[in-house]
Tab-separated table of C-alpha atoms in Angstrom:
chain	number	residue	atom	x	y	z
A	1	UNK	CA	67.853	143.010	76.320
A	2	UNK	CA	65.943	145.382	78.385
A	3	UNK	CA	66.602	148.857	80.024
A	4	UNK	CA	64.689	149.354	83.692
A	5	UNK	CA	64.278	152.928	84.214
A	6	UNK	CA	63.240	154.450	88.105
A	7	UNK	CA	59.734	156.121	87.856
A	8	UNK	CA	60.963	159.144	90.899
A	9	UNK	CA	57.193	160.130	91.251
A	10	UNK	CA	56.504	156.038	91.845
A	11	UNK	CA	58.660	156.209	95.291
A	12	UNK	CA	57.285	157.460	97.617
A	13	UNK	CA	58.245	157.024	101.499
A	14	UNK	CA	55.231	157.916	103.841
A	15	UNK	CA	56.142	158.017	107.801
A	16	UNK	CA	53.465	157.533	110.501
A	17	UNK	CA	53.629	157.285	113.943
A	18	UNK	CA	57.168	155.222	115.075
A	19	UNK	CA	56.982	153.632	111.471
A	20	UNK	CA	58.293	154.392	107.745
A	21	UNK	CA	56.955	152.800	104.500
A	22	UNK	CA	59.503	152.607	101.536
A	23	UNK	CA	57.947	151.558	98.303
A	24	UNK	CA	59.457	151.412	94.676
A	25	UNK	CA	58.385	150.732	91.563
A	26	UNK	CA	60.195	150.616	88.149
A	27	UNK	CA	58.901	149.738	84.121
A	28	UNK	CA	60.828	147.709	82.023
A	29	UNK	CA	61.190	149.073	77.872
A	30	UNK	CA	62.292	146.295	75.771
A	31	UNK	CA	64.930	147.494	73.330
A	32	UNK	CA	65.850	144.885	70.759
A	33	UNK	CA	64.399	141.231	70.823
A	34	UNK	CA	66.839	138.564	70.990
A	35	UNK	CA	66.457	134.539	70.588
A	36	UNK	CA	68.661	133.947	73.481
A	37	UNK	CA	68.227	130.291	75.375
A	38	UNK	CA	68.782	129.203	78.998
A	39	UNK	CA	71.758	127.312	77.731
A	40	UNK	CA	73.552	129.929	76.193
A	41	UNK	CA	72.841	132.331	79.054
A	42	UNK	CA	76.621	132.633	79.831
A	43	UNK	CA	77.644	132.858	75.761
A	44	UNK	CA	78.006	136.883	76.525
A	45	UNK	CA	80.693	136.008	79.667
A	46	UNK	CA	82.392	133.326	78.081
A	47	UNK	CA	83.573	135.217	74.878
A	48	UNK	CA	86.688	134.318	73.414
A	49	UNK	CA	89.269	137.206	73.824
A	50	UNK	CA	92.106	135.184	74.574
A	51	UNK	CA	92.508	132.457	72.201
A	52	UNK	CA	95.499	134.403	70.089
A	53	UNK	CA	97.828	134.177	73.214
A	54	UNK	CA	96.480	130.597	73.568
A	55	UNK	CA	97.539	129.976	69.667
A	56	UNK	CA	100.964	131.271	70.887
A	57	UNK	CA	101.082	129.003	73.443
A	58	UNK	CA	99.875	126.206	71.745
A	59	UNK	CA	102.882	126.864	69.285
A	60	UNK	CA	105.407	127.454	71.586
A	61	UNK	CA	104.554	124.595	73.792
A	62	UNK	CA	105.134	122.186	69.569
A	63	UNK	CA	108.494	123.890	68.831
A	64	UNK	CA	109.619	122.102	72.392
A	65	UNK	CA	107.844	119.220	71.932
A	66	UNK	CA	109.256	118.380	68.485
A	67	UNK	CA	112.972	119.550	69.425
A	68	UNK	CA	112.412	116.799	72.363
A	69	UNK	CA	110.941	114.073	69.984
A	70	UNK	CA	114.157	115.075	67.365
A	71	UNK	CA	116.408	113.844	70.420
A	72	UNK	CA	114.827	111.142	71.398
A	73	UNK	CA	114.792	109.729	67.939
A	74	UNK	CA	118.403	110.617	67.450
A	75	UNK	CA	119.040	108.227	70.615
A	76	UNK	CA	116.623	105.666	69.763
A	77	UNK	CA	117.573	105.293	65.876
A	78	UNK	CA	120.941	105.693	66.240
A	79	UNK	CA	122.727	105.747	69.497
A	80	UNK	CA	121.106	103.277	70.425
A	81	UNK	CA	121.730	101.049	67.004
A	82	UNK	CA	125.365	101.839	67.439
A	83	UNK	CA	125.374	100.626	71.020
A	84	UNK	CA	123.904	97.307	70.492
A	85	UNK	CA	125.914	96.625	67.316
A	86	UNK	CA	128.960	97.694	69.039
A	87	UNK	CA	127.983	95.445	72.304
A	88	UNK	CA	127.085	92.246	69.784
A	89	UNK	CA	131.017	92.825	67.919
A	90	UNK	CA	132.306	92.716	71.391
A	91	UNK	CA	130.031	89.513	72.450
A	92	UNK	CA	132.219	87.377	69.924
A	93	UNK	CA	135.835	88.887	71.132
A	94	UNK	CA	137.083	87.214	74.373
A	95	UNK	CA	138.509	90.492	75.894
A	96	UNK	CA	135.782	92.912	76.985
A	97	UNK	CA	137.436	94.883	79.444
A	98	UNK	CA	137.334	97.981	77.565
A	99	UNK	CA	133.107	97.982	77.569
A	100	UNK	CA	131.231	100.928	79.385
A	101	UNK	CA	127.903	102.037	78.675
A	102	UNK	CA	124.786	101.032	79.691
A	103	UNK	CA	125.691	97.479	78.873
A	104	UNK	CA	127.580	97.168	81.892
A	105	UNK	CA	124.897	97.430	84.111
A	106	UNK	CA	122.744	95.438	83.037
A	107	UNK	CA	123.002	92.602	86.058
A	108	UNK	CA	121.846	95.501	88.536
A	109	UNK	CA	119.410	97.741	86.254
A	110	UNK	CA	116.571	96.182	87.916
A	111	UNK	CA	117.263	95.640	91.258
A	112	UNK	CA	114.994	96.718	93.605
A	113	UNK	CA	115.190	100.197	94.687
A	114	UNK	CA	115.880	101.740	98.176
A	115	UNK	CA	112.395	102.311	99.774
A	116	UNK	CA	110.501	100.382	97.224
A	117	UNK	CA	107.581	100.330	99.926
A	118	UNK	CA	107.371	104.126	99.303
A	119	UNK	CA	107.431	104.550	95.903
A	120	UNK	CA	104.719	101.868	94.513
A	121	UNK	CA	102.108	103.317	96.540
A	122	UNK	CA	103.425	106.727	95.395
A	123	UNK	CA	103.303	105.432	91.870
A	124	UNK	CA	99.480	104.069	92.778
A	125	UNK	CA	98.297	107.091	93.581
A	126	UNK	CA	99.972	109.246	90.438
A	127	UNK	CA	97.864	106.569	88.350
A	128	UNK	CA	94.589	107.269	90.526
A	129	UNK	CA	95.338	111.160	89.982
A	130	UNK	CA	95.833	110.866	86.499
A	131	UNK	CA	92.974	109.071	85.610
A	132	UNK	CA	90.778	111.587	87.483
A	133	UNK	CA	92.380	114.759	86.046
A	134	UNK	CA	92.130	113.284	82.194
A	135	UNK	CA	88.430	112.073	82.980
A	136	UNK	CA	87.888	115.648	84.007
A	137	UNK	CA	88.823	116.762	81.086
A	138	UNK	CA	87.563	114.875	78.822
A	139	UNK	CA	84.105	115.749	80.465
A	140	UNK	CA	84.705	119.354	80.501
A	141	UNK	CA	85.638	119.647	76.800
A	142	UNK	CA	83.094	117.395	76.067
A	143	UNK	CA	80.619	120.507	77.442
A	144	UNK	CA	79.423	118.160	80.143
A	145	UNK	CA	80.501	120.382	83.004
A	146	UNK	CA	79.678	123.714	82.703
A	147	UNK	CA	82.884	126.353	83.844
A	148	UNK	CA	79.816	128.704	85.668
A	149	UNK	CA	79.290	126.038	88.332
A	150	UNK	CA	82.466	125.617	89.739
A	151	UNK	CA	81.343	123.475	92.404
A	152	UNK	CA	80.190	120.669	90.179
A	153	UNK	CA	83.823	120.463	88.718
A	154	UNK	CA	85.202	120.013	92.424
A	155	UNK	CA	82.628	117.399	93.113
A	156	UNK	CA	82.778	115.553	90.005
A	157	UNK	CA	86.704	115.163	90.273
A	158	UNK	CA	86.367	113.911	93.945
A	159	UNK	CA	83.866	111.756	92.666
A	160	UNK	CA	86.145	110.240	89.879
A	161	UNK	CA	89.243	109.914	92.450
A	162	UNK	CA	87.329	107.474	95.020
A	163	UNK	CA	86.184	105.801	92.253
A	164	UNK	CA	89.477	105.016	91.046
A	165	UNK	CA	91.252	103.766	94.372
A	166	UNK	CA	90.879	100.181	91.965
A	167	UNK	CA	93.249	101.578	89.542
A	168	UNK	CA	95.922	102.975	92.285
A	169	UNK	CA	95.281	99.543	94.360
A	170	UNK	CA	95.960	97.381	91.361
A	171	UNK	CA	99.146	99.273	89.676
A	172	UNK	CA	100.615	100.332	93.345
A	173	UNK	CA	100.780	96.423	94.284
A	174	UNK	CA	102.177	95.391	91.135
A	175	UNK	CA	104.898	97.298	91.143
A	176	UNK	CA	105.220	96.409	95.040
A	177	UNK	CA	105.712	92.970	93.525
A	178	UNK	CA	108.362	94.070	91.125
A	179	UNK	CA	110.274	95.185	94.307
A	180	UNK	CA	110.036	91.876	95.741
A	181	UNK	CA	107.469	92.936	98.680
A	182	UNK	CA	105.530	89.997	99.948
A	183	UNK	CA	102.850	91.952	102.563
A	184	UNK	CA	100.367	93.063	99.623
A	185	UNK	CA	97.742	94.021	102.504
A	186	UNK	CA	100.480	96.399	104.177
A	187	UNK	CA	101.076	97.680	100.283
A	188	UNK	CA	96.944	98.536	100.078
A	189	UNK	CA	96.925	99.927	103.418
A	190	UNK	CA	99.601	102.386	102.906
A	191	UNK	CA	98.430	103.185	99.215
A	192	UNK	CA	95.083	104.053	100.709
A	193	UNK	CA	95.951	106.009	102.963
A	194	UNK	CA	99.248	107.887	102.273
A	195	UNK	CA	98.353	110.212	99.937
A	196	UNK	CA	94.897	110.962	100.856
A	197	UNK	CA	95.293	111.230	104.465
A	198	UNK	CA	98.549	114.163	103.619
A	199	UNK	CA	96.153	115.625	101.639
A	200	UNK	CA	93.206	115.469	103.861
A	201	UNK	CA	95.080	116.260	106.757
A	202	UNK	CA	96.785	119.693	105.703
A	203	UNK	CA	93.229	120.774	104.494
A	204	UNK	CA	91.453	120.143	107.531
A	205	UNK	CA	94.278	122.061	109.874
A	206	UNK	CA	94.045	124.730	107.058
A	207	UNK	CA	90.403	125.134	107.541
A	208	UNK	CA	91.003	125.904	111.104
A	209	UNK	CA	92.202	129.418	110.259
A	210	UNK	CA	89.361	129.972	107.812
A	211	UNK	CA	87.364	129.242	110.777
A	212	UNK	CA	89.023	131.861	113.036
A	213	UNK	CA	88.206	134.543	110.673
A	214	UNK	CA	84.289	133.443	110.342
A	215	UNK	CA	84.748	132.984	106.846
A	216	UNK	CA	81.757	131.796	104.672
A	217	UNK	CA	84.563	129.540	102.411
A	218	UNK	CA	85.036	127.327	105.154
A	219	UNK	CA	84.672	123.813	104.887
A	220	UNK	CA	81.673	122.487	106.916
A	221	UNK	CA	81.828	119.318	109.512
A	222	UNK	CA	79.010	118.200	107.392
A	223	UNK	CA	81.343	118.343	104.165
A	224	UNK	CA	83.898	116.729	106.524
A	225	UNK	CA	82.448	113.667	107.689
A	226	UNK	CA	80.993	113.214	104.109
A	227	UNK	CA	84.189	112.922	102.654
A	228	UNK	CA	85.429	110.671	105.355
A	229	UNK	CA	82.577	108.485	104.872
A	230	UNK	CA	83.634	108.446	100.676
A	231	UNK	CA	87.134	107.918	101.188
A	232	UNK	CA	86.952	104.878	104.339
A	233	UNK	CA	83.301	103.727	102.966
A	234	UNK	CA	84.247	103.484	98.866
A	235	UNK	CA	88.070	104.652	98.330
A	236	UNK	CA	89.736	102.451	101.229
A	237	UNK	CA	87.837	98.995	99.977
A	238	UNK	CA	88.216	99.653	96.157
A	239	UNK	CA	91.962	100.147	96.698
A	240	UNK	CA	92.178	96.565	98.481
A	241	UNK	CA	90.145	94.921	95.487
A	242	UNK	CA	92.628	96.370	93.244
A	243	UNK	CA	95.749	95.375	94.822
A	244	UNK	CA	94.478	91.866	95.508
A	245	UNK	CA	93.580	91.186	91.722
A	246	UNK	CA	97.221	93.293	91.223
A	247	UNK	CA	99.098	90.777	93.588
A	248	UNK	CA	97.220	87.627	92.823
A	249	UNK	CA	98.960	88.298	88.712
A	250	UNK	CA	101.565	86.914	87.498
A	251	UNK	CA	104.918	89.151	88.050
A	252	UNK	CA	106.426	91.215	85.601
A	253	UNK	CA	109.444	89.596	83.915
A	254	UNK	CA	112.615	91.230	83.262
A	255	UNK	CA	114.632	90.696	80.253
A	256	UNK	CA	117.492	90.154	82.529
A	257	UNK	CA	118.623	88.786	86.052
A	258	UNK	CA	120.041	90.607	88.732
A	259	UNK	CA	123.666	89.828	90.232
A	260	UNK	CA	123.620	88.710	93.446
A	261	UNK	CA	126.263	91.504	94.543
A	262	UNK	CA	125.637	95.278	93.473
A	263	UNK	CA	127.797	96.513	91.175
A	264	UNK	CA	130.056	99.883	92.331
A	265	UNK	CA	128.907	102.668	90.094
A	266	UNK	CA	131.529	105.305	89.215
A	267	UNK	CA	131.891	109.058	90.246
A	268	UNK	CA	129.526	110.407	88.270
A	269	UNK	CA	130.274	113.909	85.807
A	270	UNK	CA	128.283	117.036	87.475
A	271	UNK	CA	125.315	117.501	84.532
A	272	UNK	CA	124.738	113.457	85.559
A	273	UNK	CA	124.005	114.352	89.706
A	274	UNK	CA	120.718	113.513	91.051
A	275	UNK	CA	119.581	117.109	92.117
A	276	UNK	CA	121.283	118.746	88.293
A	277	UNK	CA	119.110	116.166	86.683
A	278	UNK	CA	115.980	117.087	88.644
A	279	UNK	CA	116.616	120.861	87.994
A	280	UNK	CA	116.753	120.387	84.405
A	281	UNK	CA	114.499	117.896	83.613
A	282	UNK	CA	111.318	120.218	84.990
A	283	UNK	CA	112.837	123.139	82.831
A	284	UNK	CA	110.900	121.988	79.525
A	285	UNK	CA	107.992	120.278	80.717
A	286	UNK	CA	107.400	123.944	82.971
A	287	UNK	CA	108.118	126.200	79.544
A	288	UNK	CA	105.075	124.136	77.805
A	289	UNK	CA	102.442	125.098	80.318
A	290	UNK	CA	103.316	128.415	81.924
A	291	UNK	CA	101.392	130.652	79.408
A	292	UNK	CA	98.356	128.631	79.961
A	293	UNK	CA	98.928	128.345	83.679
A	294	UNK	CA	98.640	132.071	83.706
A	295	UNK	CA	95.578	131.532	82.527
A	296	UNK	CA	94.599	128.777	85.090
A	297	UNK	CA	95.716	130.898	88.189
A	298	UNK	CA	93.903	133.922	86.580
A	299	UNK	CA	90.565	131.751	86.425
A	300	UNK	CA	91.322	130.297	90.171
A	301	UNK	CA	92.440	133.442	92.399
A	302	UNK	CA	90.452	136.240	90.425
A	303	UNK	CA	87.263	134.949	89.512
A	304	UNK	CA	87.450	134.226	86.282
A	305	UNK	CA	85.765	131.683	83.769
A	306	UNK	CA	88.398	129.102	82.585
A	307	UNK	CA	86.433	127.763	79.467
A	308	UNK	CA	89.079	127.004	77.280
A	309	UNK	CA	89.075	123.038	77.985
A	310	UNK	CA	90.264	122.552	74.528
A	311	UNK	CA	93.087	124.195	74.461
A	312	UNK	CA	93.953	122.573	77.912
A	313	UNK	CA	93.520	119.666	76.306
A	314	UNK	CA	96.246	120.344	73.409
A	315	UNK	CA	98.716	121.509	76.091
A	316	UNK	CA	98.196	118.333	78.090
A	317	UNK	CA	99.368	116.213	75.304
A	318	UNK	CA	102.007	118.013	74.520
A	319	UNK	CA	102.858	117.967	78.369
A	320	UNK	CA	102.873	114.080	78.311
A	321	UNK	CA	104.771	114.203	75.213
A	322	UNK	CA	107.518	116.263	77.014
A	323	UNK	CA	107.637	114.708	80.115
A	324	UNK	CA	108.124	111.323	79.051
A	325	UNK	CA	110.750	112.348	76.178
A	326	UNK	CA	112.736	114.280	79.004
A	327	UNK	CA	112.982	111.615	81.593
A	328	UNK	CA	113.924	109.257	79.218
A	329	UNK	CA	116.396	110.880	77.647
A	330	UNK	CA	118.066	111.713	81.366
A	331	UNK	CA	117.934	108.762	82.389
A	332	UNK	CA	119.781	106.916	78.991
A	333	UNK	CA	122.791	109.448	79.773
A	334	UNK	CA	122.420	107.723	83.552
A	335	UNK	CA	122.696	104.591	82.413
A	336	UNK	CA	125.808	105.188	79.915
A	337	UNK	CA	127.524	106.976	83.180
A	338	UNK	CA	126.740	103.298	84.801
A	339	UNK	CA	124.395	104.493	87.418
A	340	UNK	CA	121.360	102.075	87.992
A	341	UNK	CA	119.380	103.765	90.361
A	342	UNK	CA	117.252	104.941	88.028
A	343	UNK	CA	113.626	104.090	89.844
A	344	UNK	CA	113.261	107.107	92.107
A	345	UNK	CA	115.598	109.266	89.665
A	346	UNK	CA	112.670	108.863	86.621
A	347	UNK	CA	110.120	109.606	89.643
A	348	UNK	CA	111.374	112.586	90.884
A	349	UNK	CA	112.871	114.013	86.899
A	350	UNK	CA	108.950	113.178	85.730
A	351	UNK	CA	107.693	115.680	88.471
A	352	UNK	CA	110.535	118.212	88.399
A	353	UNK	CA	108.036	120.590	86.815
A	354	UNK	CA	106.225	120.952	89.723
A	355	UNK	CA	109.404	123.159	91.477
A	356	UNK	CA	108.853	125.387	88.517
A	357	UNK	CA	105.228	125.528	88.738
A	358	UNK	CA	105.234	126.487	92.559
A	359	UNK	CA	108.387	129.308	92.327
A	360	UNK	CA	105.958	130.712	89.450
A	361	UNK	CA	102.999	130.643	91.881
A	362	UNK	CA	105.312	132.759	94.209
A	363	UNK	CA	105.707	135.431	91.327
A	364	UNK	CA	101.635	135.318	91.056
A	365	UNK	CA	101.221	136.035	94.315
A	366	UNK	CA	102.622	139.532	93.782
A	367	UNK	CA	100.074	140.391	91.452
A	368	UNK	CA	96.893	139.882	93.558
A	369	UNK	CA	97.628	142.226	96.145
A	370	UNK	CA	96.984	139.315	98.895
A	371	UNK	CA	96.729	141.130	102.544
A	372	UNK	CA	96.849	139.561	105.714
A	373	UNK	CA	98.217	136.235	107.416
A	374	UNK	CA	95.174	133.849	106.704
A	375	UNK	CA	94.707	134.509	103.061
A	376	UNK	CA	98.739	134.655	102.227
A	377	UNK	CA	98.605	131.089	104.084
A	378	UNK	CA	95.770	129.677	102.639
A	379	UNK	CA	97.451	130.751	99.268
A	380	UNK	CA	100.557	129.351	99.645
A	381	UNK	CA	99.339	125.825	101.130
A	382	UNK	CA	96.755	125.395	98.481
A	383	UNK	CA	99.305	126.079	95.438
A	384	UNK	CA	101.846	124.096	97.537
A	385	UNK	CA	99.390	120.840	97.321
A	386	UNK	CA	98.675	121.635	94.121
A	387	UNK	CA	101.922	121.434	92.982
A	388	UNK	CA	102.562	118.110	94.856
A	389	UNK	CA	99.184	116.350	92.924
A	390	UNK	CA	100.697	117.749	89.781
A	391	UNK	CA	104.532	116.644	90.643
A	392	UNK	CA	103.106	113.044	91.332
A	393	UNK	CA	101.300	112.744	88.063
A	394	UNK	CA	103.632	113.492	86.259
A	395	UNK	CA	106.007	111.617	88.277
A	396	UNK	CA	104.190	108.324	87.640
A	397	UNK	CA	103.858	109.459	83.409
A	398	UNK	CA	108.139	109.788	83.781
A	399	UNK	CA	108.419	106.554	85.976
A	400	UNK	CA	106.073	104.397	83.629
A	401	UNK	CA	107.971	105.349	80.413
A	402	UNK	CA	111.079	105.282	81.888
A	403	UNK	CA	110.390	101.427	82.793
A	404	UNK	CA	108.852	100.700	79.719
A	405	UNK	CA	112.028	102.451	78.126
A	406	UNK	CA	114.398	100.366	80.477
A	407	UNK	CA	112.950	96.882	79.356
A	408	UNK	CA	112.942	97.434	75.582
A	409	UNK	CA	116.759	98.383	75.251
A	410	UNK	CA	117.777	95.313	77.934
A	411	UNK	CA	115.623	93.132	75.728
């Protein structure tokens, strides 16, 4: 530590003829000596003042997670045990008219849903966002990237999401074979470019505005036409090597067939709608994160270190945790009410959080004292796409367990 101190009889401004000489001078008195390092430069900004709320969090975000995993084992151990036993009684009596549940439906459980074309490369690109956003963090609580350089944490994530267009090729076409699609090219092409071009394409126009108002934030042509080149130069061909080594597999088998004729499925009871399901199924998943996403929006809009990686860590489990506990519970009570179109249902149920995440981000934006069109815009559109990577990552975690959940009680 050191204290500079002015010498006033050191500056001195002399003035000549149509000129003017400013000089300064200034001696430095060391105070106390102190071993610090050039990697713990930052240790004095990055103290941690913060980590009882986190505790809280962390706390809160287990009592939900547990009540979840109670319910889920309630279904699983005995709902479920009661089901099949009751089913197998019935299997040996010649009159069955009297079955319902989720028995019933089991000719038409797997048939193909309605824009199947849509949702594998959907699903493809939840998987290619996922792996990126757990590799990130990984890294950063690993101590790899450092929370002062905030550029280096944008440029390693991009980095890790071309990279793993192989992953979103490969999982996108086999699920496109699942829904009986034959064009695996047309599946690539679509996977590659869907997401990443909506993306790409709303950021670019946004950057138009920055650009109006001369604004050093905005994103260069340079910066442009590199990512371009790393999305149609590395992205675009690993996501065809994927979903060619995805196609070229064997398909996924199904423990049973599908009827020839879709089955009518009843009126359904109003908790068992598509859009009541959606609203509830983001309400838990959103009331694990939201103290920490305080914390994330703090460290985004108001220049603030987020260093905390591993407590964002803890809450991420516990997020998966919820998320796939929710969906499948939601859609089990689906099934027993005889509805089969589950596919998009566990999609959009996985992601449901994301409605809660971006009505919270509305409520933030109250607090920062935002003025003018351009920033309120840019504010809005960037927590609007945040929201939809988050929805479809956690749509894919409710869709995948949800499947996996499907084929074990049909089998």
């Amino acid at each position: 530590d050191f204290c500079p101190s002015l010498d006033g009889n050191a500056a001195k401004q002399e003035i000549g003829a149509g000129e003017s000489t400013v000089t300064y001078s200034y001696s430095v008195e060391w105070i106390e000596e102190k071993e610090i390092t050039w990697g713990n430069r930052w240790d004095r900004y990055l103290l941690n003042t913060d980590a009882q709320i986190h505790w809280y969090s962390i706390v809160n975000s287990l009592i939900i997670a547990l009540f979840l995993t109670a319910m889920v084992a309630i279904i699983m151990l005995r709902t479920l045990n009661r089901d099949i036993a009751l089913y197998n009684e019935e299997d040996l009596k010649e009159d069955q008219e009297d079955t319902t549940g989720w028995k019933l439906v089991h000719g038409d459980v797997f048939r193909p849903p309605k824009l199947g074309v849509l949702l594998a490369p959907l699903v493809g690109s939840g998987v290619q966002i996922l792996l990126m956003g757990v590799s990130t963090m990984v890294f950063s609580i690993l101590g790899v990237l450092n929370p002062s350089y905030r550029g280096g944490l944008v440029s390693f994530a991009l980095f890790l999401f071309v990279f793993s267009g192989t992953f979103a090729g490969y999982y996108s076409s086999r699920m496109y074979k699942v829904f009986k699609g034959t064009s695996w090219k047309k599946n690539a092409v679509i996977t590659a470019l869907l997401v990443p071009g909506f993306l790409f394409g709303i950021i670019f126009i946004l950057n138009f505005f920055v650009w109006s108002k001369h604004s050093s934030s905005a994103i260069p042509f340079g910066t442009f036409f590199a990512l371009i080149s790393m999305w149609f130069g590395i992205s675009f061909p690993l996501v065809f090597i994927g979903a060619y080594f995805g196609f070229k597999k064997k398909a996924i088998e199904h423990p049973v067939r599908t009827n020839p004729i879709p089955r009518q499925i009843p009126e359904q009871v109003w908790y068992l709608q598509p859009f009541v399901s959606v609203i509830v199924g983001g309400l838990m998943p959103f009331a694990v994160i939201f103290i920490e996403l305080f914390f994330i929006l703090k460290s985004i809009w108001q220049d603030q270190f987020y260093y905390m990686f591993g407590f964002l860590g803890l809450v991420f489990v516990i997020l998966v945790t919820t998320v796939v506990e929710i969906t499948i519970v939601i859609t089990y009570f689906q099934l027993c009410g005889e509805d089969y179109h589950w596919w998009w249902r566990s999609f959009f149920v996985g992601g449901s959080s994301s409605i809660y995440v971006f009505l919270y981000g509305i409520f933030y934006y109250n607090k920062l004292q935002i003025t003018g069109f351009v920033p309120s815009l840019l504010y809005f559109i960037n927590s609007l796409l945040a929201c939809l990577v988050y929805g479809l990552f956690t749509g894919t975690l409710g869709f995948f367990s949800t499947y996996w959940f499907v084929r074990k009680i049909y089998s």
